[in-house]
Amino acid sequence: MPRSESTPTDWPDSPELADRAGGWTAAYVHIPFCSRLCPYCDFAVVTGREGDLDRYLFALGAEIDSEPAWKPLDSVYFGGGTPSLIDPTQLARVLEKLDRQFGLAADVEISLEANPEDWSPAKAVALREAGFTRVSFGAQSFEQRTLISLGRRHRPEQGEEAVASARAAGFRSVNLDLIYGSAGEDLARWTSSVERALGLGLDHLSCYGLTVEPGTALHRRVAAGAPAPDPDIQADQWETANALATDAGLVRYEVSNWARPGHTVRYNLAVWAQADFLGFGLSAHRFRGGIRSHNYRHFDTYLEAATAGVPVAGYEEVSGWDRELERLFLGLRRAAGVISGAGGAALGASPEGARLEEAGVIAFDQDRLRVRRPLLTDAASRAVLALPPP
Amino acid sequence: MAHNLADQMVEQFRIRNFCIIAHIDHGKSTLADRLLEQTGAISARDMREQVLDSMDLERERGITIKAQAVRLHHRGGDGRDYVINLIDTPGHVDFSYEVSRSLAACEGALLLADAAQGVQAQTLANAYLAINAGLEVIPALNKIDLPAADPERVTQELVGILGGSTSEVLALSAKTGEGVPALLDEVVRLVPPPAGDPEAPLRALVFDSYYDPYRGVVCYVRVVDGSLLAGDQIRFMATSESHTADEVGVLTPKAVPMQELGPGEVGYLITGVKEIGRIKVGDTVTHARRPAVQALPGYAEPKPMVFSGLFPTDGDDFERLREALEKLTLNDASLQYEPETSKALGFGFRLGFLGLLHMEIVRERLEREYGLDLVATAPSVAFRVHLTSGELREIRSPQDLPEPDYRTSIDEPYVKAMIITPAEYIGGVMELIQSRRGLEGSMHYLSPERVELTYQVPLSEVVFDFFDVLKSRTKGYASLDYEPSGYRPSDLVKVDVLLNSVPVDAFSSIVHRDKAAAYGKLMTERLRELIPRQLFDIPIQAAIGGRIIARETVKARRKDVLAKCYGGDITRKRKLLERQKEGKKRMKMVGSVEVPQEAFVAALRVDAD
Ligand SMILES: Nc1nc2c(ncn2[C@@H]2O[C@H](COP(=O)(O)OP(=O)(O)OP(=O)(O)O)[C@@H](O)[C@H]2O)c(=O)[nH]1
Ligand code: SF4
Ligand SMILES: [Mg+2]
């Protein structure tokens, strides 16, 4: 199926788009506040620290001010935590700072993560006025039982209402996050949840397999004998989601992401294309000039350090062969795959690469290397990361 | 140190040579501690528990592996000074040859029995060894301090084996020291002094040897006739090698050089020989100029009972493994090895062991002391195959079994197994023995409560998991000892295991026909659990010849992907994947299948049922 010929260049899985993203400028802003800690969450979040919001925003501002100038931003992504907990005018001030420091491109995409629980039509309007063009709701499920097992407090209808009000407020792209594989969620329940999500006419859908991360309440539960997610059920669920999303006109462009043409997330595409990107806030990561660095993850330490102008807790130089392998490792997550290059050639020549090819996991197609069985991407990634320099 | 009788030899009537023998853990080494303390052989500062267990492994496992000789000085009840040579022996069945060797250097043996546990299988086995070696056996209870001690019953049991009267049984506690002060007087009184001929040509028995990196081979000797002087020209009678006695001395337990070892004395001899293989334990040392006519009886070399392949995980380590084995055999002459090639595992060695404990210890030493990463294959016994050509061939690995067309029959090794169990468990124990193809049983009551059962059982049925099962069926109360009792014909078949249709030689096993199906089922089920899911389905089959007797499938892995990898995750996720890849290095590629090294061990482990 030589789709590339009939594919417009902004088709979600088009190689042109994937590669073009390497030239984009993107910035990530972390908002760590959450009203409660979800049992599976291992993000850098704080609860009950809303009193420190001003200090946090001040630290964030200091960080932005001290970042060396760059090109105007094509994309800004507010992640968390729960950015939607913050007053839109305060988010607007962060955007102003970014604009002052770097400039914002005329067609800039400004995205935020939101919780249906604290969403309202008024907030939608305010966020639009602040400049946001895209919203991503952590709906997680449209099944009450699943929501409970995930420790979420909102009702399924709140997810629907949130999408409707975002649409009404004029967001250009609306996304939902769903989580599959929580305890007791069978294929039927998952299917109905995905159908209900797609029924809302989404621009973008993210489906994540529930993962048991060390240090989380879920991890402790599983260690104490609660059932861990079953990889076979999760595989079925992923395949179902893929089929339903495709039927609904969405195109899978990454392991866990589907989009309508023109609605892929710029910030993520830039990261997967190994572009430079900026990061601000608690535990934020960035990649500039071959250096990947990250901020402190401990909230008070970050506040102090960022206010003093030294938020960076560590960095590593990614260069030479490592950089080449990382380029593959990141790019292989995309449906568009990655330009083979030296790393791809090494993989093709390795016994492990041959096994993966034989098993239909990877395929070389002219100058590109692709993962054909997305659910086995890590098998390919491990092989890539183990390749010795030529 | 108390007193040094310095460089002069001791008259025989002032010498007593004895060893401590017992079932495992009945307190031999602890009792030796007390005697070392009492005689001042070791200062309080240097004292530690089971001080004679000097190897790291002995200390870690709390067991004696190698016999240890030590010379003590004792002022007897008669006011005279005596030299007492004490040998502490191991109790584990794998090392019973160490007991035999020690006995040959002694006139007496102190037979200990745990006053709570009573007479156990190795108590009995070692008692018989001592009696047959013509030694004076002194029975003693140990651990009389234990609340569960039942001195009367255990005394009766000892008298039942050795005869004599209950008043002759000593009562000791190596822990509290009770009864110990009088013990050496009893040894002096009861153990006969050596009766060698001081004028006869030198005859000294080499009863043990070890390799010292600086001194070369150090022989432990017991002089029987004549005297051995430092500087003597000597000859080893069996190997006909001549050397100079560079140094002779005694162990206190430190090596103390002496000018001379007289008749009846126990000590060490260093000749400058560097290769341990050139000195045979059991050989007789005599003088080159005035040789003895007849060598001492010596003893049979320990025969390996269990064989297993050892392969380096990393093929490049083959030479290092070879060097490590060479070094290891310097101190462990019972270990045998020869090169072996496996289709699945590459180049390695086939090793012969005295038993599973010995195998475990050797493997642990190779991995720990030599930093090797090893895969071990299924332990197997040695079979004898009658070929159509009339030849009788011994095979130590299932891979070496000739095809059915070339053989007429197979013999397997049997052992005489002796089990001591509380009478209430007799039913369960007999059932177990029957299921293990035991024959020619006999039963003997040691006391109304405890029974000794003796059977002929195939070694392969005893040596692996039998003891564990026996323990679990008797709440831990039964004990087991066994000794080789020859070969018998058996209806044996070779079961192969195929991964993805490729036979994996390392998993092949020779089993009795009646047990082949169960074995095949067990192996395929275990491997299904042990082999991680891979990119494709992996059929696991067990087969006899071309006939499949069991089958399982490892289903292909369907999902192997991180849910997310965004800007903040890259370093962490990359490291995670790299770590997982590292973990994969402990995999062996067998054909196109990745098999974790643990699978080779775990699949072949025989658990208690
Ligand atoms: N209560 C008590 N425990 C004892 C006594 N003698 C030894 N033990 C304990 O029994 C255990 C075994 O003692 P060892 O001296 O190592 O026994 P062993 O006979 O040398 O064992 P092997 O050499 O492995 O056959 C140790 O935990 C000792 O502390 C005793 O008289 N009383
Ligand atoms: S809302 Fe999101 S960021 Fe906050 S705790 Fe839950 S999962 Fe974590
Ligand atoms: Mg001991």
Short mmCIF file of N, CA, C and O in Angstrom, two decimals, chain A residues 29-35 53 78-91 111-120 122-124 126-127 132 134-138 152 162 171:
data_model
loop_
_atom_site.label_atom_id
_atom_site.label_comp_id
_atom_site.label_asym_id
_atom_site.label_seq_id
_atom_site.Cartn_x
_atom_site.Cartn_y
_atom_site.Cartn_z
N VAL A 29 6.04 23.30 29.28
CA VAL A 29 5.90 23.97 30.57
C VAL A 29 5.20 23.02 31.52
O VAL A 29 4.11 22.53 31.22
N HIS A 30 5.84 22.75 32.63
CA HIS A 30 5.27 21.77 33.57
C HIS A 30 4.51 22.47 34.69
O HIS A 30 5.02 23.37 35.35
N ILE A 31 3.27 22.06 34.87
CA ILE A 31 2.43 22.57 35.97
C ILE A 31 2.16 21.39 36.89
O ILE A 31 1.35 20.51 36.56
N PRO A 32 2.82 21.33 38.02
CA PRO A 32 2.83 20.07 38.80
C PRO A 32 1.65 19.88 39.74
O PRO A 32 1.59 18.85 40.39
N PHE A 33 0.76 20.85 39.82
CA PHE A 33 -0.29 20.76 40.84
C PHE A 33 -1.40 19.79 40.45
O PHE A 33 -1.84 19.77 39.30
N CYS A 34 -1.80 18.97 41.41
CA CYS A 34 -2.96 18.10 41.21
C CYS A 34 -3.79 18.15 42.48
O CYS A 34 -3.27 18.36 43.57
N SER A 35 -5.08 17.89 42.33
CA SER A 35 -5.93 17.94 43.51
C SER A 35 -5.76 16.67 44.33
O SER A 35 -5.95 16.67 45.54
N LEU A 53 1.57 28.39 44.66
CA LEU A 53 1.42 28.62 43.23
C LEU A 53 2.18 29.86 42.76
O LEU A 53 2.90 29.81 41.75
N PHE A 78 1.66 22.77 27.66
CA PHE A 78 1.53 22.79 29.12
C PHE A 78 1.08 21.41 29.59
O PHE A 78 -0.04 20.98 29.32
N GLY A 79 2.00 20.75 30.30
CA GLY A 79 1.66 19.41 30.80
C GLY A 79 1.73 19.40 32.30
O GLY A 79 2.09 20.38 32.94
N GLY A 80 1.42 18.25 32.86
CA GLY A 80 1.42 18.25 34.32
C GLY A 80 1.59 16.88 34.91
O GLY A 80 2.10 15.99 34.26
N GLY A 81 1.06 16.77 36.14
CA GLY A 81 0.16 17.69 36.81
C GLY A 81 -1.12 18.02 36.04
O GLY A 81 -1.50 17.35 35.09
N THR A 82 -1.73 19.09 36.54
CA THR A 82 -3.01 19.50 35.98
C THR A 82 -3.00 20.99 35.67
O THR A 82 -3.40 21.80 36.50
N PRO A 83 -2.57 21.37 34.45
CA PRO A 83 -2.54 22.80 34.10
C PRO A 83 -3.92 23.43 34.22
O PRO A 83 -4.03 24.62 34.55
N SER A 84 -4.97 22.68 34.00
CA SER A 84 -6.30 23.28 34.02
C SER A 84 -6.73 23.70 35.43
O SER A 84 -7.73 24.37 35.61
N LEU A 85 -5.95 23.31 36.44
CA LEU A 85 -6.25 23.75 37.80
C LEU A 85 -5.92 25.23 37.98
O LEU A 85 -6.44 25.89 38.87
N ILE A 86 -5.03 25.73 37.14
CA ILE A 86 -4.50 27.08 37.32
C ILE A 86 -5.42 28.08 36.61
O ILE A 86 -5.97 27.80 35.55
N ASP A 87 -5.53 29.23 37.20
CA ASP A 87 -6.33 30.30 36.61
C ASP A 87 -5.78 30.64 35.23
O ASP A 87 -4.58 30.88 35.06
N PRO A 88 -6.66 30.67 34.20
CA PRO A 88 -6.19 30.92 32.83
C PRO A 88 -5.38 32.21 32.71
O PRO A 88 -4.43 32.26 31.91
N THR A 89 -5.69 33.21 33.50
CA THR A 89 -4.93 34.46 33.36
C THR A 89 -3.48 34.24 33.79
O THR A 89 -2.56 34.86 33.26
N GLN A 90 -3.28 33.36 34.75
CA GLN A 90 -1.91 33.08 35.19
C GLN A 90 -1.14 32.31 34.12
O GLN A 90 0.04 32.55 33.89
N LEU A 91 -1.85 31.39 33.45
CA LEU A 91 -1.21 30.68 32.35
C LEU A 91 -0.87 31.66 31.23
O LEU A 91 0.17 31.58 30.58
N SER A 111 -0.96 24.13 23.62
CA SER A 111 -1.76 23.00 24.08
C SER A 111 -1.71 22.90 25.59
O SER A 111 -0.69 23.27 26.20
N LEU A 112 -2.78 22.43 26.20
CA LEU A 112 -2.70 22.14 27.63
C LEU A 112 -3.41 20.85 27.96
O LEU A 112 -4.32 20.42 27.25
N GLU A 113 -2.94 20.26 29.05
CA GLU A 113 -3.61 19.07 29.58
C GLU A 113 -4.65 19.53 30.58
O GLU A 113 -4.41 20.48 31.34
N ALA A 114 -5.81 18.87 30.55
CA ALA A 114 -6.90 19.31 31.42
C ALA A 114 -7.60 18.12 32.03
O ALA A 114 -7.62 17.03 31.46
N ASN A 115 -8.15 18.35 33.20
CA ASN A 115 -8.89 17.32 33.90
C ASN A 115 -10.38 17.65 33.77
O ASN A 115 -10.79 18.75 34.11
N PRO A 116 -11.19 16.71 33.27
CA PRO A 116 -12.62 16.99 33.11
C PRO A 116 -13.26 17.45 34.41
O PRO A 116 -14.25 18.19 34.41
N GLU A 117 -12.66 17.04 35.53
CA GLU A 117 -13.21 17.34 36.84
C GLU A 117 -13.25 18.84 37.12
O GLU A 117 -14.17 19.33 37.77
N ASP A 118 -12.24 19.57 36.68
CA ASP A 118 -12.21 21.00 37.01
C ASP A 118 -12.44 21.88 35.77
O ASP A 118 -12.07 23.03 35.74
N TRP A 119 -13.00 21.29 34.74
CA TRP A 119 -13.26 22.01 33.50
C TRP A 119 -14.63 22.67 33.56
O TRP A 119 -15.52 22.19 34.24
N SER A 120 -14.78 23.80 32.88
CA SER A 120 -16.10 24.43 32.78
C SER A 120 -16.15 25.22 31.49
O SER A 120 -15.10 25.58 30.95
N ALA A 122 -16.86 28.24 31.09
CA ALA A 122 -16.23 29.56 31.29
C ALA A 122 -14.72 29.44 31.18
O ALA A 122 -14.04 30.28 30.57
N LYS A 123 -14.18 28.36 31.78
CA LYS A 123 -12.73 28.16 31.74
C LYS A 123 -12.29 27.95 30.29
O LYS A 123 -11.24 28.45 29.87
N ALA A 124 -13.13 27.23 29.53
CA ALA A 124 -12.79 26.98 28.13
C ALA A 124 -12.63 28.30 27.39
O ALA A 124 -11.65 28.52 26.66
N ALA A 126 -12.05 31.27 28.67
CA ALA A 126 -10.91 32.03 29.18
C ALA A 126 -9.59 31.50 28.61
O ALA A 126 -8.68 32.27 28.29
N LEU A 127 -9.49 30.19 28.51
CA LEU A 127 -8.25 29.61 27.99
C LEU A 127 -8.07 29.94 26.51
O LEU A 127 -6.95 30.18 26.04
N PHE A 132 -4.76 29.58 24.06
CA PHE A 132 -4.64 28.12 23.85
C PHE A 132 -5.42 27.68 22.62
O PHE A 132 -6.53 28.15 22.37
N ARG A 134 -5.31 24.18 21.72
CA ARG A 134 -5.53 22.73 21.78
C ARG A 134 -5.70 22.33 23.23
O ARG A 134 -5.03 22.87 24.11
N VAL A 135 -6.61 21.37 23.46
CA VAL A 135 -6.78 20.87 24.81
C VAL A 135 -6.81 19.35 24.78
O VAL A 135 -7.32 18.73 23.85
N SER A 136 -6.21 18.79 25.81
CA SER A 136 -6.13 17.34 25.91
C SER A 136 -6.70 16.93 27.26
O SER A 136 -6.18 17.30 28.31
N PHE A 137 -7.83 16.22 27.21
CA PHE A 137 -8.52 15.88 28.45
C PHE A 137 -8.09 14.50 28.96
O PHE A 137 -8.11 13.52 28.20
N GLY A 138 -7.75 14.45 30.23
CA GLY A 138 -7.46 13.16 30.86
C GLY A 138 -8.76 12.48 31.24
O GLY A 138 -9.10 12.39 32.40
N ARG A 152 -10.05 7.83 39.69
CA ARG A 152 -10.47 9.14 39.17
C ARG A 152 -11.82 9.51 39.76
O ARG A 152 -12.66 8.64 40.00
N ALA A 162 -16.95 18.17 28.78
CA ALA A 162 -15.72 18.94 28.59
C ALA A 162 -15.41 19.09 27.10
O ALA A 162 -15.07 20.19 26.62
N PHE A 171 -11.70 25.72 20.44
CA PHE A 171 -10.38 25.07 20.39
C PHE A 171 -10.19 24.41 19.03
O PHE A 171 -11.10 23.78 18.50
#
